[in-house]
């Protein structure tokens, strides 16, 4: 390439120097590109490791010893028996008194098939785990596992087990890891999130509207704004302390349900936990709401005011509908955070062992993160497997709640 | 008093000694201007000379700008728009506005028109509203383009159609004055011409004030022209105001002549 005017001395590189200069600039770009790509790959590796670790614990071989060999109980495999046959098995293998006690608790006629099946397992088979293996071992070291079982546990049966199953989702907490489930924790988490949204959404959006649309730029409002921004970064355990003092102790008559005729003894209830979570996510929701409102174009407001709309009409008909997708995005983020929080729940006193379903906002409860925390801190290896299963449940719940919010957001942003 | 009465007979808006401040900065210095009934008044001048500020002060849109303050009087039917007992909401209904960039609501064409009447407490049947929407769209010369797609989004229209939709929307609240802030600057020449023709039509029923950067447009499509310029303190001042023909062919002020002949600005 020749330059336009060869005689003029230019500060820019010419000819060969110019080509080298361009090549060097391209190289710099390529280096940065590689760095960004490796950052992405690093993230992918971290994610894959997480999934691998969880899956590794959720599936695998288990050596189980039964009090009675299942094959001797009936001609057919147990899970193919109908209810009457199962009752017969139960009656034939239990002491009469014990069976009568069961019948008195709830007549066999009123129990469902799966309840009777569970009883057979619990009262007759009495399975005991002797040893568990991870998915990796189960896949690659099957021979070693077989050898170990043959030498160490000749009585035991080797089964491939998925620790996560429908019965894991539908049975309550138990001290026996084979029979423990996350039903109570799952319901507790859902109740808590529902009530948290119920309180946090209107308050968060309301505060965002006030700060963005009505608050004038004075010292007082600037202090409020700065504080909200800072509160978004406060460690969650501090909110837990706040919740303990305010909701669990001071507002006990309300949070225990005494004022509403549903006394649960003390303030360690779903409502208290939800209100604490509300405090935790309000700053995030307000900041995101403000950003969404600020992003509504000025031209739209002007058009509305220009037709003689009042401030409130402009907010209601134009600002809010257009800010709603952004507000939903903020809510998704906030809820994702609330679902996974453990520390404030420990402080406000979620129960670590509870088998009754939460039946309302004033019930005692536990939540998935608490359950996971509790199980991971036990020494027996079986609990590691069910903790991993509970993590899967938590992640699936998180993803499905997010999916709902994304669908809502898309529906609102398509309108008009 | 007699002077005032003659004012209002002939003039829709009378601006007296208006100063506009943004915070401590004086953006407009002592502007007085009479806007004639059923005429098109063009405000011209170089960028930053305050013509848009003057226009927005005529229907109190400047109230929405933080720190904006207006001194002096803007008389509309002998009533000072900046008097304490005047509600800006009422002012903006009777003095409508069309903006630089077409800004239809992200709603259907029908709802774009119906929004203004609805928020202003319109009481009437569905079919009366249908009639109103049709009337406004016809006045804005848009009816034939959109009569089959009233339920479609206003954003689906072309730029020129969007701007006419904005004009139709402004007409729906029955204003007396329509302020236009560079309504054609985002449009192609053909759309611009359509808007100008539309202004000529609307002049019979409405008073129009238009800010424009395009001097040909002012010369073509206005009855009166006001020329603004910044003074040494960067505040906008009214240099010359008169019938468009006179101002363009025989400017009284040297600065006006320099500007319209393209010698500066």
XYZ file of C-alpha atoms in Angstrom:
681
model
C 0.000 0.000 0.000
C 1.364 3.404 -0.921
C 0.532 6.460 1.072
C -1.209 9.392 -0.521
C 1.551 11.864 -0.062
C 5.077 10.438 0.176
C 6.917 13.733 0.760
C 4.991 14.742 3.863
C 6.708 13.457 6.982
C 4.122 11.636 9.047
C 4.149 10.540 12.678
C 2.242 7.409 11.645
C 4.226 4.264 10.716
C 4.539 3.756 6.954
C 4.909 0.689 4.730
C 6.494 -2.286 6.436
C 6.398 -0.585 9.846
C 2.653 -0.038 9.465
C 2.063 -3.717 8.673
C 4.132 -4.756 11.680
C 2.221 -2.300 13.851
C -1.122 -3.755 12.753
C 0.134 -7.317 13.307
C 1.259 -6.445 16.820
C -2.097 -4.830 17.651
C -3.880 -7.931 16.371
C -1.629 -10.122 18.536
C -2.520 -8.117 21.629
C -6.192 -8.639 20.842
C -5.634 -12.362 20.401
C -3.876 -12.617 23.766
C -6.779 -10.939 25.543
C -9.215 -13.171 23.690
C -7.363 -16.228 24.943
C -7.430 -14.909 28.509
C -11.202 -14.341 28.344
C -11.743 -17.762 26.806
C -9.748 -19.432 29.569
C -11.807 -17.561 32.165
C -14.940 -19.025 30.592
C -13.395 -22.485 30.448
C -12.393 -22.201 34.086
C -16.000 -21.485 34.971
C -17.197 -24.449 32.945
C -14.683 -26.725 34.664
C -15.832 -25.539 38.091
C -19.453 -26.183 37.144
C -18.671 -29.646 35.768
C -16.755 -30.534 38.933
C -19.758 -29.513 41.009
C -22.117 -31.646 38.934
C -19.628 -34.541 38.982
C -19.248 -34.390 42.739
C -22.965 -34.298 43.361
C -23.732 -37.079 40.866
C -20.884 -39.142 42.309
C -22.614 -39.178 45.676
C -26.204 -39.448 44.475
C -25.798 -42.813 42.671
C -23.771 -45.890 43.548
C -23.675 -49.419 44.884
C -24.835 -50.178 48.388
C -24.234 -53.343 50.365
C -27.422 -53.994 52.304
C -28.094 -56.665 54.870
C -31.700 -57.688 55.461
C -33.061 -59.266 58.644
C -35.036 -61.591 56.368
C -34.012 -62.473 52.823
C -36.610 -60.745 50.577
C -36.632 -63.748 48.242
C -37.952 -66.059 50.956
C -40.991 -63.878 51.718
C -42.917 -64.577 48.553
C -42.689 -66.342 45.182
C -42.751 -63.054 43.321
C -40.417 -60.055 43.840
C -41.756 -57.827 46.609
C -42.463 -54.773 44.471
C -44.799 -56.807 42.226
C -47.103 -57.851 45.073
C -50.493 -56.229 45.466
C -51.703 -54.718 48.694
C -53.463 -57.800 50.075
C -50.406 -59.955 49.442
C -48.215 -57.367 51.163
C -50.542 -57.314 54.166
C -50.328 -61.081 54.256
C -46.519 -60.915 54.230
C -46.658 -58.363 57.026
C -49.047 -60.483 59.091
C -47.000 -63.626 58.549
C -43.685 -62.139 59.594
C -44.582 -59.919 62.544
C -45.512 -60.667 66.084
C -49.279 -60.525 66.553
C -49.143 -57.711 69.127
C -46.984 -55.552 66.939
C -49.303 -56.055 63.983
C -52.341 -55.229 66.133
C -50.690 -52.005 67.257
C -50.179 -51.024 63.634
C -53.788 -51.911 62.853
C -54.940 -49.727 65.756
C -52.840 -46.768 64.603
C -54.440 -46.894 61.185
C -56.330 -49.894 59.791
C -54.584 -51.692 56.927
C -57.673 -51.121 54.789
C -57.090 -47.373 55.008
C -53.406 -47.504 54.146
C -52.207 -47.048 50.591
C -50.166 -49.651 48.667
C -46.912 -47.784 49.123
C -47.556 -47.270 52.844
C -47.977 -51.001 53.311
C -44.875 -51.649 51.207
C -42.909 -49.236 53.396
C -44.170 -51.079 56.460
C -42.960 -54.397 55.073
C -39.533 -52.900 54.482
C -39.450 -51.220 57.888
C -40.888 -53.987 60.068
C -39.925 -57.186 58.238
C -36.893 -56.662 56.010
C -35.163 -54.148 58.320
C -32.427 -53.251 55.814
C -29.092 -52.042 57.116
C -26.383 -50.445 54.991
C -22.991 -51.977 55.584
C -21.018 -50.096 53.005
C -21.694 -47.564 50.248
C -19.718 -46.723 47.111
C -19.615 -43.670 44.905
C -20.751 -43.637 41.290
C -17.150 -43.572 40.062
C -16.213 -46.698 42.015
C -19.432 -48.405 40.977
C -18.594 -47.853 37.348
C -14.899 -48.544 37.210
C -14.197 -50.844 40.183
C -17.140 -53.228 40.078
C -14.831 -56.240 40.407
C -13.142 -54.844 43.522
C -16.527 -54.068 45.050
C -17.774 -57.606 44.350
C -14.627 -59.058 45.916
C -14.931 -56.849 48.988
C -18.600 -57.747 49.476
C -17.856 -61.459 49.061
C -15.103 -61.398 51.670
C -16.374 -58.846 54.205
C -20.183 -59.098 54.026
C -21.125 -62.563 52.766
C -24.691 -62.096 54.037
C -25.254 -58.768 52.329
C -26.935 -57.989 49.040
C -25.246 -55.600 46.621
C -27.720 -53.152 45.080
C -27.300 -50.212 42.737
C -29.107 -47.393 44.431
C -30.237 -43.954 43.387
C -30.271 -42.039 46.649
C -32.655 -39.520 45.099
C -36.059 -41.023 44.351
C -39.727 -40.231 44.676
C -39.765 -41.633 48.194
C -36.819 -39.333 49.024
C -39.011 -36.404 48.005
C -42.124 -37.613 49.792
C -40.880 -38.974 53.111
C -40.080 -36.760 56.056
C -36.831 -36.591 57.968
C -35.568 -39.776 59.614
C -32.497 -40.753 61.567
C -32.110 -43.751 59.251
C -30.468 -42.481 56.054
C -32.100 -45.254 53.993
C -35.536 -43.968 54.883
C -34.856 -40.249 55.335
C -36.439 -37.768 52.916
C -36.668 -34.065 52.263
C -40.437 -33.659 52.232
C -40.534 -31.462 55.334
C -37.580 -29.369 54.240
C -38.924 -28.949 50.701
C -42.323 -27.811 51.959
C -40.634 -25.557 54.513
C -38.526 -23.903 51.826
C -41.539 -23.416 49.537
C -43.660 -21.913 52.315
C -40.839 -19.624 53.325
C -40.167 -18.411 49.783
C -43.855 -17.836 49.080
C -44.302 -15.682 52.166
C -41.006 -13.879 51.540
C -42.163 -12.904 48.030
C -45.548 -11.890 49.393
C -43.932 -9.348 51.718
C -40.785 -8.385 49.819
C -42.280 -7.773 46.356
C -44.771 -5.015 47.222
C -42.476 -3.376 49.764
C -39.455 -3.542 47.465
C -41.308 -2.210 44.430
C -43.016 0.457 46.535
C -39.734 1.688 47.956
C -38.150 1.658 44.500
C -41.003 3.752 43.086
C -40.805 6.225 45.938
C -37.030 6.634 45.767
C -36.940 6.875 41.993
C -40.066 8.906 41.259
C -41.009 10.923 44.316
C -37.953 11.416 46.526
C -36.320 14.768 45.896
C -32.561 15.048 45.756
C -31.862 16.181 49.306
C -29.470 15.110 52.016
C -31.977 12.901 53.820
C -32.873 10.908 50.708
C -29.239 10.584 49.707
C -28.491 9.071 53.121
C -31.336 6.580 52.641
C -30.045 5.678 49.182
C -26.474 5.169 50.389
C -27.678 2.988 53.224
C -29.743 0.783 50.950
C -26.733 0.291 48.704
C -24.590 -0.662 51.694
C -27.211 -2.950 53.217
C -27.125 -5.088 50.073
C -23.631 -6.146 51.111
C -24.231 -6.873 54.792
C -23.447 -10.516 55.721
C -26.585 -12.598 56.001
C -25.879 -13.791 59.532
C -26.308 -10.203 60.711
C -29.788 -10.189 59.221
C -30.299 -13.429 61.116
C -29.447 -11.677 64.394
C -31.783 -8.829 63.487
C -34.552 -11.302 62.687
C -33.976 -13.117 65.958
C -34.296 -9.926 67.983
C -37.167 -8.336 66.077
C -39.300 -11.110 64.661
C -38.601 -14.081 66.906
C -38.390 -12.240 70.247
C -39.988 -8.782 70.097
C -42.834 -9.599 67.722
C -43.366 -13.046 69.202
C -47.124 -12.559 69.738
C -47.464 -12.025 65.999
C -44.905 -14.444 64.604
C -45.940 -17.286 66.889
C -49.497 -16.823 65.636
C -50.894 -16.206 69.116
C -52.682 -13.076 67.926
C -54.329 -15.094 65.175
C -55.280 -18.039 67.341
C -52.657 -20.444 65.993
C -50.168 -20.632 68.806
C -46.985 -22.497 68.064
C -45.297 -21.773 71.381
C -42.598 -19.382 70.276
C -41.599 -17.165 67.398
C -39.382 -19.667 65.600
C -41.862 -20.045 62.764
C -42.009 -19.792 58.988
C -43.288 -16.230 59.216
C -40.334 -15.107 61.328
C -37.906 -16.734 58.894
C -39.720 -15.222 55.892
C -39.633 -11.743 57.377
C -35.922 -12.145 58.084
C -35.355 -13.243 54.483
C -37.403 -10.238 53.397
C -34.993 -7.927 55.219
C -32.123 -9.736 53.543
C -33.402 -9.400 49.983
C -35.143 -6.009 50.199
C -31.994 -3.987 49.419
C -31.317 -6.108 46.323
C -34.925 -5.822 45.210
C -35.057 -2.067 45.760
C -31.816 -1.414 43.890
C -32.879 -3.606 40.966
C -36.338 -2.052 40.942
C -34.841 1.433 40.842
C -32.614 0.478 37.946
C -35.568 -0.968 36.061
C -37.603 2.197 36.650
C -34.705 4.419 35.656
C -34.378 2.492 32.389
C -37.885 3.508 31.263
C -37.212 6.023 28.492
C -37.806 9.688 29.283
C -39.661 10.073 25.973
C -42.400 7.790 27.254
C -42.906 9.825 30.399
C -42.902 13.050 28.405
C -45.532 11.667 26.042
C -47.719 10.779 28.999
C -47.281 14.108 30.797
C -47.823 15.919 27.508
C -51.345 14.493 27.327
C -52.225 15.806 30.751
C -51.490 12.681 32.768
C -50.745 13.157 36.440
C -47.584 11.767 37.956
C -49.350 8.717 39.336
C -51.112 8.000 36.018
C -47.765 8.174 34.266
C -46.201 5.790 36.777
C -49.109 3.359 36.749
C -49.799 3.240 32.999
C -46.304 3.610 31.587
C -43.416 3.467 34.023
C -44.457 0.329 35.907
C -45.554 -1.810 32.926
C -42.292 -1.018 31.183
C -40.178 -1.576 34.269
C -41.865 -4.855 35.188
C -39.564 -7.195 33.201
C -36.566 -5.601 34.925
C -38.275 -5.801 38.298
C -38.925 -9.507 37.726
C -35.271 -10.051 36.892
C -34.310 -8.425 40.177
C -36.822 -10.560 42.014
C -35.352 -13.712 40.449
C -31.905 -12.771 41.689
C -33.171 -11.933 45.150
C -35.195 -15.125 45.511
C -32.309 -17.257 44.318
C -30.284 -15.770 47.107
C -33.010 -16.302 49.711
C -33.525 -19.974 48.800
C -29.890 -20.815 49.378
C -29.373 -18.830 52.578
C -28.564 -20.937 55.618
C -26.966 -18.694 58.201
C -29.995 -16.504 59.038
C -32.203 -19.578 59.295
C -29.873 -21.139 61.835
C -29.971 -17.964 63.876
C -33.737 -17.493 63.776
C -34.080 -21.132 64.743
C -35.229 -23.374 61.954
C -35.647 -26.874 63.396
C -32.940 -29.378 62.509
C -35.103 -32.400 63.152
C -38.797 -32.197 62.417
C -41.072 -34.754 60.798
C -44.402 -32.940 60.624
C -45.280 -30.997 57.487
C -45.569 -27.238 57.911
C -49.305 -26.553 57.810
C -49.297 -22.770 57.651
C -47.283 -19.613 58.173
C -47.057 -20.167 61.940
C -45.691 -23.705 61.780
C -42.322 -24.895 62.969
C -40.268 -25.732 59.946
C -36.979 -26.682 58.449
C -35.563 -25.738 55.067
C -33.440 -27.468 52.446
C -30.160 -25.662 53.192
C -30.579 -26.462 56.886
C -31.213 -30.094 56.066
C -28.161 -30.252 53.821
C -26.020 -28.551 56.434
C -27.266 -30.967 59.060
C -26.602 -34.067 56.958
C -23.170 -33.013 55.760
C -22.050 -32.595 59.363
C -22.797 -36.242 60.246
C -19.933 -38.739 60.266
C -21.724 -41.722 58.638
C -21.027 -41.885 54.880
C -24.698 -42.597 54.066
C -25.583 -39.062 55.071
C -23.183 -37.684 52.484
C -25.266 -39.469 49.858
C -28.584 -38.041 50.997
C -27.017 -34.597 51.461
C -25.962 -34.732 47.809
C -29.494 -35.775 46.870
C -30.918 -32.854 48.834
C -28.520 -30.546 46.981
C -29.965 -31.832 43.708
C -33.475 -31.111 45.002
C -32.435 -27.596 46.038
C -30.819 -26.877 42.678
C -33.830 -28.184 40.757
C -36.165 -26.079 42.878
C -33.998 -23.019 42.281
C -33.923 -23.590 38.542
C -37.660 -24.157 38.292
C -38.489 -21.022 40.291
C -36.142 -19.092 38.011
C -37.789 -20.605 34.966
C -41.197 -19.448 36.188
C -39.858 -15.943 36.713
C -38.228 -15.892 33.274
C -41.496 -16.955 31.650
C -43.346 -14.214 33.541
C -40.744 -11.676 32.510
C -40.942 -12.623 28.839
C -44.714 -12.494 28.874
C -44.663 -8.956 30.275
C -41.961 -7.668 27.962
C -43.799 -8.960 24.878
C -46.997 -7.142 25.783
C -47.790 -4.055 23.717
C -56.315 46.371 30.856
C -57.456 47.263 27.350
C -54.149 46.110 26.002
C -54.663 42.715 27.585
C -58.074 42.326 26.018
C -56.782 43.016 22.533
C -53.989 40.529 23.252
C -56.304 37.670 23.970
C -58.576 38.401 21.040
C -55.781 37.951 18.573
C -53.160 35.999 20.472
C -53.473 32.549 21.954
C -50.320 32.739 24.025
C -48.680 35.907 25.279
C -45.198 35.566 26.727
C -44.075 38.527 28.817
C -40.527 39.073 30.032
C -39.817 35.401 30.459
C -36.556 34.242 32.063
C -35.835 30.544 32.402
C -33.160 29.211 34.744
C -31.635 25.754 35.045
C -30.288 25.931 38.563
C -28.208 29.101 38.671
C -27.740 29.188 34.907
C -29.981 31.580 33.020
C -30.987 29.795 29.832
C -33.504 32.326 28.533
C -33.155 36.052 28.937
C -36.189 38.343 28.885
C -38.202 36.901 26.021
C -41.540 38.445 25.055
C -43.538 36.854 22.300
C -47.154 36.829 21.123
C -48.331 33.667 19.426
C -51.219 34.293 17.066
C -54.399 32.269 17.050
C -54.773 29.715 14.227
C -51.332 30.446 12.843
C -48.115 28.495 12.703
C -45.276 30.142 14.560
C -41.776 28.810 13.918
C -38.969 29.205 16.451
C -35.579 29.084 14.749
C -31.999 29.605 15.791
C -28.694 27.800 16.206
C -28.303 24.805 18.567
C -28.357 25.677 22.237
C -30.049 29.054 21.774
C -32.995 28.027 23.935
C -35.825 27.696 21.434
C -36.832 24.282 22.798
C -36.680 25.687 26.308
C -39.050 28.481 25.311
C -41.398 25.965 23.690
C -41.428 23.689 26.730
C -42.107 26.667 28.964
C -45.347 27.278 27.079
C -47.031 24.183 28.512
C -44.969 23.782 31.676
C -43.072 20.719 30.472
C -40.027 22.369 32.028
C -41.551 21.618 35.430
C -40.340 18.062 34.869
C -36.711 19.157 34.619
C -34.925 19.229 37.956
C -33.931 22.735 38.937
C -35.780 24.474 36.096
C -37.459 27.757 37.065
C -39.492 30.207 35.004
C -39.876 33.921 35.724
C -42.248 36.240 33.962
C -45.665 35.513 32.541
C -47.132 33.185 29.970
C -50.740 34.283 29.406
C -53.267 31.863 28.004
C -56.830 33.234 27.941
C -55.620 36.060 30.195
C -54.523 33.490 32.741
C -50.860 33.332 33.713
C -49.870 29.675 33.359
C -47.274 30.118 36.088
C -49.739 31.525 38.637
C -49.937 29.537 41.879
C -53.480 28.320 41.351
C -52.829 26.855 37.895
C -52.389 23.090 37.647
C -49.725 22.011 35.161
C -51.771 18.888 34.377
C -54.645 21.030 33.107
C -52.230 23.238 31.159
C -50.710 20.267 29.364
C -54.091 18.920 28.350
C -55.082 22.203 26.706
C -51.640 22.865 25.218
C -50.507 19.596 23.672
C -47.044 18.600 22.606
C -45.336 16.580 19.872
C -41.742 15.597 20.467
C -38.584 15.393 18.415
C -38.376 11.624 18.273
C -41.675 9.847 17.565
C -42.638 8.346 20.916
C -45.784 6.242 20.602
C -46.667 4.199 23.664
C -45.793 0.500 23.348
C -49.511 -0.231 23.019
C -51.936 -0.698 20.158
C -52.658 2.196 17.796
C -56.176 2.374 19.218
C -54.939 2.539 22.812
C -52.380 5.176 21.904
C -55.222 7.499 20.932
C -57.619 6.389 23.657
C -55.089 6.791 26.478
C -55.313 10.602 26.666
C -59.108 10.808 26.888
C -59.234 7.903 29.363
C -56.784 9.380 31.859
C -58.536 12.738 31.596
C -61.771 11.252 32.870
C -63.460 10.589 29.543
C -67.006 9.319 29.941
C -68.619 7.729 26.944
C -69.484 4.484 25.294
C -67.195 2.179 23.396
C -68.639 3.303 20.070
C -68.126 6.975 20.951
C -64.505 6.174 21.675
C -64.264 4.351 18.345
C -65.576 7.504 16.656
C -63.100 9.683 18.530
C -60.187 7.451 17.543
C -61.273 7.519 13.912
C -61.744 11.303 13.950
C -58.276 11.911 15.426
C -56.604 9.513 12.997
C -58.410 11.174 10.069
C -57.334 14.632 11.250
C -53.760 13.362 11.410
C -54.095 11.916 7.881
C -53.310 8.460 9.206
C -56.722 6.759 9.090
C -56.348 5.223 5.636
C -52.948 3.761 6.557
C -54.017 2.117 9.803
C -57.789 1.544 9.740
C -57.304 -2.218 9.323
C -54.696 -2.591 12.039
C -55.891 -0.532 14.967
C -55.073 -3.389 17.330
C -51.465 -3.591 16.205
C -48.647 -1.960 18.134
C -47.979 1.694 17.403
C -44.295 0.816 17.295
C -44.871 -1.289 14.164
C -45.514 1.844 12.079
C -42.883 3.696 10.061
C -41.202 6.767 11.559
C -43.409 9.249 9.728
C -46.551 7.307 10.596
C -45.450 7.130 14.233
C -45.073 10.897 14.314
C -48.547 11.341 12.822
C -49.846 8.885 15.406
C -48.289 11.124 18.089
C -50.072 14.116 16.554
C -53.361 12.204 16.484
C -52.789 11.225 20.082
C -52.259 14.867 21.025
C -55.478 15.862 19.213
C -57.525 13.324 21.166
C -57.488 15.410 24.351
C -58.912 18.407 22.449
C -56.102 20.907 22.938
C -56.190 24.473 21.639
C -52.487 24.747 21.008
C -50.057 22.147 19.680
C -46.376 22.624 20.432
C -43.998 20.752 18.153
C -40.372 20.285 19.129
C -38.454 19.575 15.906
C -41.099 17.045 14.847
C -39.424 16.238 11.520
C -35.767 15.998 12.498
C -35.907 12.186 12.691
C -37.932 11.786 9.474
C -37.152 11.454 5.781
C -38.108 14.290 3.351
C -41.355 12.657 2.212
C -42.592 12.109 5.753
C -41.493 15.653 6.554
C -43.594 16.993 3.728
C -46.615 15.046 4.961
C -46.234 16.487 8.438
C -45.968 19.985 6.986
C -49.129 19.495 4.942
C -50.796 18.207 8.056
C -49.758 21.319 9.984
C -51.342 23.478 7.299
C -54.583 21.528 7.726
C -54.532 21.662 11.497
C -53.931 25.408 11.529
C -57.636 25.965 10.812
C -58.600 24.539 14.187
C -55.471 24.792 16.310
C -52.701 27.205 17.074
C -49.308 25.694 16.340
C -45.825 26.560 17.553
C -42.941 24.634 16.051
C -39.239 24.519 16.806
C -37.161 23.689 13.768
C -33.545 23.556 12.694
C -34.561 23.512 9.093
C -34.863 27.034 7.752
C -36.567 25.942 4.555
C -39.184 24.316 6.697
C -39.740 27.505 8.657
C -39.945 29.513 5.424
C -42.332 27.004 3.783
C -44.588 26.041 6.577
C -45.001 28.893 9.008
C -46.867 32.186 9.225
C -44.654 33.813 11.835
C -41.036 33.222 12.670
C -39.100 34.001 15.836
C -35.314 34.014 15.623
C -33.349 33.236 18.797
C -29.658 33.621 19.518
C -27.375 33.188 22.512
C -26.031 36.347 24.145
C -22.575 36.675 25.706
C -23.680 34.888 28.881
C -24.933 31.960 26.742
C -28.545 32.842 27.557
C -31.065 32.637 24.723
C -32.604 35.879 23.535
C -35.282 36.716 21.003
C -33.565 38.655 18.218
C -36.353 39.173 15.778
C -39.985 38.178 15.456
C -42.367 38.842 12.611
C -44.342 37.442 9.691
C -42.277 34.717 8.050
C -42.213 36.376 4.642
C -40.880 39.635 6.049
C -38.301 37.979 8.266
C -36.822 35.885 5.492
C -36.912 38.472 2.709
C -36.293 41.627 4.647
C -34.723 40.942 8.049
C -34.461 44.003 10.254
C -31.571 42.721 12.331
C -28.102 42.120 10.905
C -27.732 38.894 12.920
C -30.959 37.498 11.485
C -29.743 38.210 8.016
C -26.398 36.526 8.710
C -28.138 33.465 10.039
C -30.738 32.979 7.329
C -28.185 33.534 4.596
C -25.995 30.874 6.215
C -23.136 33.137 7.234
C -23.016 31.742 10.763
C -24.828 29.435 13.079
